[in-house]
C-alpha cells in the first residue's frame, strides 16, 4: 500500500513550457486535492475532485488545469508555466466519510 | 477571510521536555481540526485530529486540546525527541465541505 505518490519529484521549466504533474493513490479515496506550498504561507488549494470525472476550482486555480479520468489518478497541468508558479506542489486524498487528508511527498517545481 | 495562524514561527525545546504548539482559527463554524508534521523535503504527515464535540484527544505521546470559546487549539508533545524536529501546522475544516484552511507552521527544534 503506497498511499499517495507524486511524479515527478523535481522539475525545472522555462517560462512558457508546459508540464503535467501526476498524483496517484491506492486507497480508493473519493476526494483528491492539489495544493501549492510557498514560504511563509499555508497550503493553498488549487483544484480538487470529489470523484472520478469531476473537478472543481480551489482558491488559486489560475494557470492550472486538472483532470480525473480514473479514480486513483489526479493530474495537474500547467499549460504555460510562469515564474510565479515556482512552488512545491502537494497532492492529497481522503475518503468521503472521513475528513482526514493524506498527502503525497510533493513535487518541487522551478520555473525560470 | 478565514484564517488559521500559529503563535510562534519557531519553538526550541530541550530533548525530553514537553512541547506545546498553539494554533488559532477564525471561523467559528470550523468543527474538524488536524495537526500535521512536515519534515524537510517531505509531505505533511497526519498526527492527530479532533472534532468540535471534544475538548481533548490523546495519541501516542501527543495530545490535542481544543478551546472553542476562544477558537484555539494546541498540540502537546510529551518527552520531545530529536525525531520530533519538524514543522507542525494545523488545519481547520467545516464538516461536509471540501475546504481546509491551513496554518503556516511552527518549526520545532529539539536541542540535545
CSV table of C-alpha atoms in Angstrom, one decimal:
chain,number,residue,atom,x,y,z
A,1,UNK,CA,0.0,0.0,0.0
A,2,UNK,CA,2.0,3.0,-1.3
A,3,UNK,CA,-0.6,5.6,-0.2
A,4,UNK,CA,-0.3,8.8,-2.2
A,5,UNK,CA,2.5,9.1,-4.8
A,6,UNK,CA,3.6,12.0,-7.0
A,7,UNK,CA,5.5,12.2,-10.2
A,8,UNK,CA,8.0,13.8,-10.8
A,9,UNK,CA,9.8,14.7,-7.6
A,10,UNK,CA,11.5,17.7,-9.1
A,11,UNK,CA,11.3,19.6,-12.3
A,12,UNK,CA,12.8,22.7,-13.9
A,13,UNK,CA,10.8,24.5,-16.5
A,14,UNK,CA,11.4,27.5,-18.7
A,15,UNK,CA,8.7,30.2,-18.8
A,16,UNK,CA,6.1,29.2,-21.3
A,17,UNK,CA,6.7,25.5,-21.2
A,18,UNK,CA,4.0,23.1,-20.2
A,19,UNK,CA,4.0,20.0,-18.0
A,20,UNK,CA,1.8,17.6,-16.1
A,21,UNK,CA,2.1,16.5,-12.5
A,22,UNK,CA,0.7,13.1,-11.7
A,23,UNK,CA,-0.8,12.1,-8.4
A,24,UNK,CA,-1.8,8.5,-7.7
A,25,UNK,CA,-3.5,7.0,-4.7
A,26,UNK,CA,-4.2,3.3,-4.0
A,27,UNK,CA,-6.5,3.8,-1.0
A,28,UNK,CA,-9.7,4.0,-3.1
A,29,UNK,CA,-10.3,7.6,-1.9
A,30,UNK,CA,-13.1,9.6,-3.5
A,31,UNK,CA,-11.7,13.0,-2.8
A,32,UNK,CA,-8.4,14.3,-4.3
A,33,UNK,CA,-6.7,17.7,-4.0
A,34,UNK,CA,-3.9,19.7,-5.4
A,35,UNK,CA,-2.2,22.3,-3.2
A,36,UNK,CA,0.8,24.6,-3.5
A,37,UNK,CA,3.1,25.4,-0.6
A,38,UNK,CA,5.1,28.6,-0.7
A,39,UNK,CA,7.4,30.1,2.0
A,40,UNK,CA,5.6,31.8,4.8
A,41,UNK,CA,2.2,30.7,3.6
A,42,UNK,CA,-0.1,27.9,4.5
A,43,UNK,CA,-1.1,25.3,1.9
A,44,UNK,CA,-3.4,26.8,-0.7
A,45,UNK,CA,-5.9,24.8,-2.7
A,46,UNK,CA,-5.5,24.9,-6.4
A,47,UNK,CA,-8.2,22.3,-7.6
A,48,UNK,CA,-9.9,19.4,-6.1
A,49,UNK,CA,-12.1,16.5,-7.2
A,50,UNK,CA,-14.9,14.7,-5.3
A,51,UNK,CA,-14.9,11.7,-7.6
A,52,UNK,CA,-13.9,10.3,-10.9
A,53,UNK,CA,-14.8,12.6,-13.8
A,54,UNK,CA,-15.4,15.6,-11.5
A,55,UNK,CA,-13.1,18.6,-10.8
A,56,UNK,CA,-13.6,22.0,-9.2
A,57,UNK,CA,-11.6,25.2,-8.6
A,58,UNK,CA,-10.0,26.0,-5.3
A,59,UNK,CA,-8.7,29.3,-4.1
A,60,UNK,CA,-5.7,29.7,-6.6
A,61,UNK,CA,-6.8,27.9,-9.8
A,62,UNK,CA,-5.5,30.4,-12.4
A,63,UNK,CA,-2.8,29.0,-14.7
A,64,UNK,CA,-3.6,25.4,-13.8
A,65,UNK,CA,-5.9,22.7,-15.2
A,66,UNK,CA,-6.8,19.3,-13.8
A,67,UNK,CA,-8.3,16.0,-14.9
A,68,UNK,CA,-9.5,13.0,-13.0
A,69,UNK,CA,-10.2,10.3,-15.6
A,70,UNK,CA,-9.6,7.5,-13.2
A,71,UNK,CA,-10.5,7.4,-9.6
A,72,UNK,CA,-6.9,6.7,-8.5
A,73,UNK,CA,-5.3,9.4,-10.5
A,74,UNK,CA,-5.4,13.2,-10.4
A,75,UNK,CA,-3.4,15.2,-12.9
A,76,UNK,CA,-2.4,18.8,-12.6
A,77,UNK,CA,-1.4,20.6,-15.8
A,78,UNK,CA,0.5,23.9,-16.4
A,79,UNK,CA,-0.2,25.0,-19.9
A,80,UNK,CA,2.3,27.9,-20.0
A,81,UNK,CA,4.5,28.0,-16.9
A,82,UNK,CA,5.3,31.3,-15.2
A,83,UNK,CA,7.9,32.1,-12.6
A,84,UNK,CA,5.1,32.7,-10.1
A,85,UNK,CA,4.3,29.0,-10.3
A,86,UNK,CA,7.6,28.1,-8.7
A,87,UNK,CA,6.5,26.2,-5.7
A,88,UNK,CA,6.2,22.9,-4.0
A,89,UNK,CA,3.0,21.0,-5.1
A,90,UNK,CA,1.3,18.5,-2.9
A,91,UNK,CA,-1.5,16.1,-3.7
A,92,UNK,CA,-3.8,14.8,-1.0
A,93,UNK,CA,-6.7,12.4,-0.9
A,94,UNK,CA,-9.4,11.4,1.6
A,95,UNK,CA,-12.4,9.2,1.8
A,96,UNK,CA,-15.9,10.7,1.5
A,97,UNK,CA,-16.7,9.7,5.1
A,98,UNK,CA,-13.7,11.0,7.0
A,99,UNK,CA,-12.1,14.4,6.7
A,100,UNK,CA,-8.5,13.3,7.3
A,101,UNK,CA,-6.4,14.1,4.3
A,102,UNK,CA,-3.3,12.1,3.4
A,103,UNK,CA,-0.6,13.8,1.5
A,104,UNK,CA,1.9,12.8,-1.1
A,105,UNK,CA,5.7,13.6,-0.9
A,106,UNK,CA,5.4,16.7,-3.1
A,107,UNK,CA,6.8,17.9,-6.4
A,108,UNK,CA,9.3,20.8,-6.4
A,109,UNK,CA,8.8,22.9,-9.5
A,110,UNK,CA,11.2,25.7,-10.5
A,111,UNK,CA,10.2,27.9,-13.4
A,112,UNK,CA,12.9,30.1,-14.8
B,1,UNK,CA,-11.5,35.8,5.1
B,2,UNK,CA,-10.9,32.7,7.1
B,3,UNK,CA,-7.5,32.2,8.6
B,4,UNK,CA,-5.6,29.8,10.7
B,5,UNK,CA,-2.5,31.1,12.5
B,6,UNK,CA,0.2,29.8,14.7
B,7,UNK,CA,1.6,31.8,17.5
B,8,UNK,CA,5.3,31.1,17.1
B,9,UNK,CA,7.2,30.5,13.9
B,10,UNK,CA,9.9,28.7,15.8
B,11,UNK,CA,10.0,26.8,19.1
B,12,UNK,CA,13.1,25.3,20.6
B,13,UNK,CA,12.9,22.7,23.4
B,14,UNK,CA,15.3,20.5,25.2
B,15,UNK,CA,15.2,16.8,24.5
B,16,UNK,CA,13.0,15.1,27.0
B,17,UNK,CA,10.9,18.2,27.7
B,18,UNK,CA,7.3,18.7,26.7
B,19,UNK,CA,6.5,20.8,23.7
B,20,UNK,CA,3.3,22.9,23.2
B,21,UNK,CA,2.4,24.3,19.8
B,22,UNK,CA,-0.5,26.6,19.5
B,23,UNK,CA,-2.9,27.4,16.8
B,24,UNK,CA,-5.8,29.9,16.4
B,25,UNK,CA,-8.6,29.8,13.9
B,26,UNK,CA,-11.1,32.4,12.8
B,27,UNK,CA,-14.1,30.6,11.5
B,28,UNK,CA,-16.5,29.7,14.4
B,29,UNK,CA,-18.2,27.2,12.1
B,30,UNK,CA,-15.0,25.0,11.9
B,31,UNK,CA,-15.7,21.7,13.6
B,32,UNK,CA,-12.8,19.5,12.5
B,33,UNK,CA,-9.2,20.1,13.1
B,34,UNK,CA,-6.0,18.3,12.1
B,35,UNK,CA,-2.4,18.5,13.2
B,36,UNK,CA,0.3,17.7,10.6
B,37,UNK,CA,4.0,17.2,10.9
B,38,UNK,CA,6.2,18.1,8.0
B,39,UNK,CA,9.9,17.1,7.8
B,40,UNK,CA,12.2,18.9,5.5
B,41,UNK,CA,11.6,17.8,1.9
B,42,UNK,CA,8.6,15.6,2.7
B,43,UNK,CA,4.9,15.8,2.6
B,44,UNK,CA,2.7,16.6,5.6
B,45,UNK,CA,2.1,13.7,7.8
B,46,UNK,CA,-1.1,13.2,9.8
B,47,UNK,CA,-0.5,13.3,13.6
B,48,UNK,CA,-3.9,13.6,15.2
B,49,UNK,CA,-7.3,15.1,14.7
B,50,UNK,CA,-10.2,16.3,16.8
B,51,UNK,CA,-13.8,17.2,16.3
B,52,UNK,CA,-15.5,20.1,17.9
B,53,UNK,CA,-17.6,17.8,20.2
B,54,UNK,CA,-14.4,17.0,22.1
B,55,UNK,CA,-12.1,19.2,24.2
B,56,UNK,CA,-9.1,16.8,24.3
B,57,UNK,CA,-7.8,13.8,22.4
B,58,UNK,CA,-4.7,11.8,23.1
B,59,UNK,CA,-2.5,9.8,20.8
B,60,UNK,CA,0.9,8.3,21.3
B,61,UNK,CA,2.9,11.0,23.1
B,62,UNK,CA,0.7,13.7,21.6
B,63,UNK,CA,-2.4,15.4,23.0
B,64,UNK,CA,-4.6,18.0,21.2
B,65,UNK,CA,-6.6,20.4,23.2
B,66,UNK,CA,-9.5,22.4,21.7
B,67,UNK,CA,-11.0,25.5,23.2
B,68,UNK,CA,-13.9,26.5,21.0
B,69,UNK,CA,-14.7,29.5,23.1
B,70,UNK,CA,-11.5,31.3,22.1
B,71,UNK,CA,-11.1,29.4,18.9
B,72,UNK,CA,-7.7,27.9,19.9
B,73,UNK,CA,-6.1,24.5,19.7
B,74,UNK,CA,-2.8,23.2,20.9
B,75,UNK,CA,-0.6,20.3,20.2
B,76,UNK,CA,1.3,18.9,23.1
B,77,UNK,CA,4.2,16.5,22.6
B,78,UNK,CA,5.4,14.6,25.6
B,79,UNK,CA,9.1,13.8,26.1
B,80,UNK,CA,10.2,15.5,22.9
B,81,UNK,CA,12.7,13.6,20.9
B,82,UNK,CA,15.2,14.6,18.1
B,83,UNK,CA,12.9,12.8,15.6
B,84,UNK,CA,10.2,15.3,16.5
B,85,UNK,CA,12.1,18.1,14.9
B,86,UNK,CA,9.9,19.3,12.0
B,87,UNK,CA,7.4,22.0,11.1
B,88,UNK,CA,4.0,21.5,12.7
B,89,UNK,CA,0.8,23.0,11.4
B,90,UNK,CA,-2.8,22.8,12.0
B,91,UNK,CA,-5.8,22.8,9.6
B,92,UNK,CA,-9.4,23.6,10.2
B,93,UNK,CA,-12.4,22.5,8.3
B,94,UNK,CA,-16.2,22.6,8.3
B,95,UNK,CA,-17.6,19.1,8.1
B,96,UNK,CA,-19.3,18.4,4.8
B,97,UNK,CA,-17.3,20.9,2.9
B,98,UNK,CA,-14.2,20.3,0.8
B,99,UNK,CA,-12.3,23.2,2.2
B,100,UNK,CA,-9.4,23.2,4.7
B,101,UNK,CA,-7.6,26.2,6.0
B,102,UNK,CA,-4.0,25.6,6.8
B,103,UNK,CA,-1.8,27.5,9.2
B,104,UNK,CA,1.7,28.5,8.2
B,105,UNK,CA,3.5,26.2,10.7
B,106,UNK,CA,5.8,26.3,13.7
B,107,UNK,CA,9.2,24.9,13.4
B,108,UNK,CA,10.1,22.7,16.3
B,109,UNK,CA,13.8,22.4,17.1
B,110,UNK,CA,14.9,19.8,19.6
B,111,UNK,CA,18.1,20.6,21.4
B,112,UNK,CA,20.3,17.8,22.6
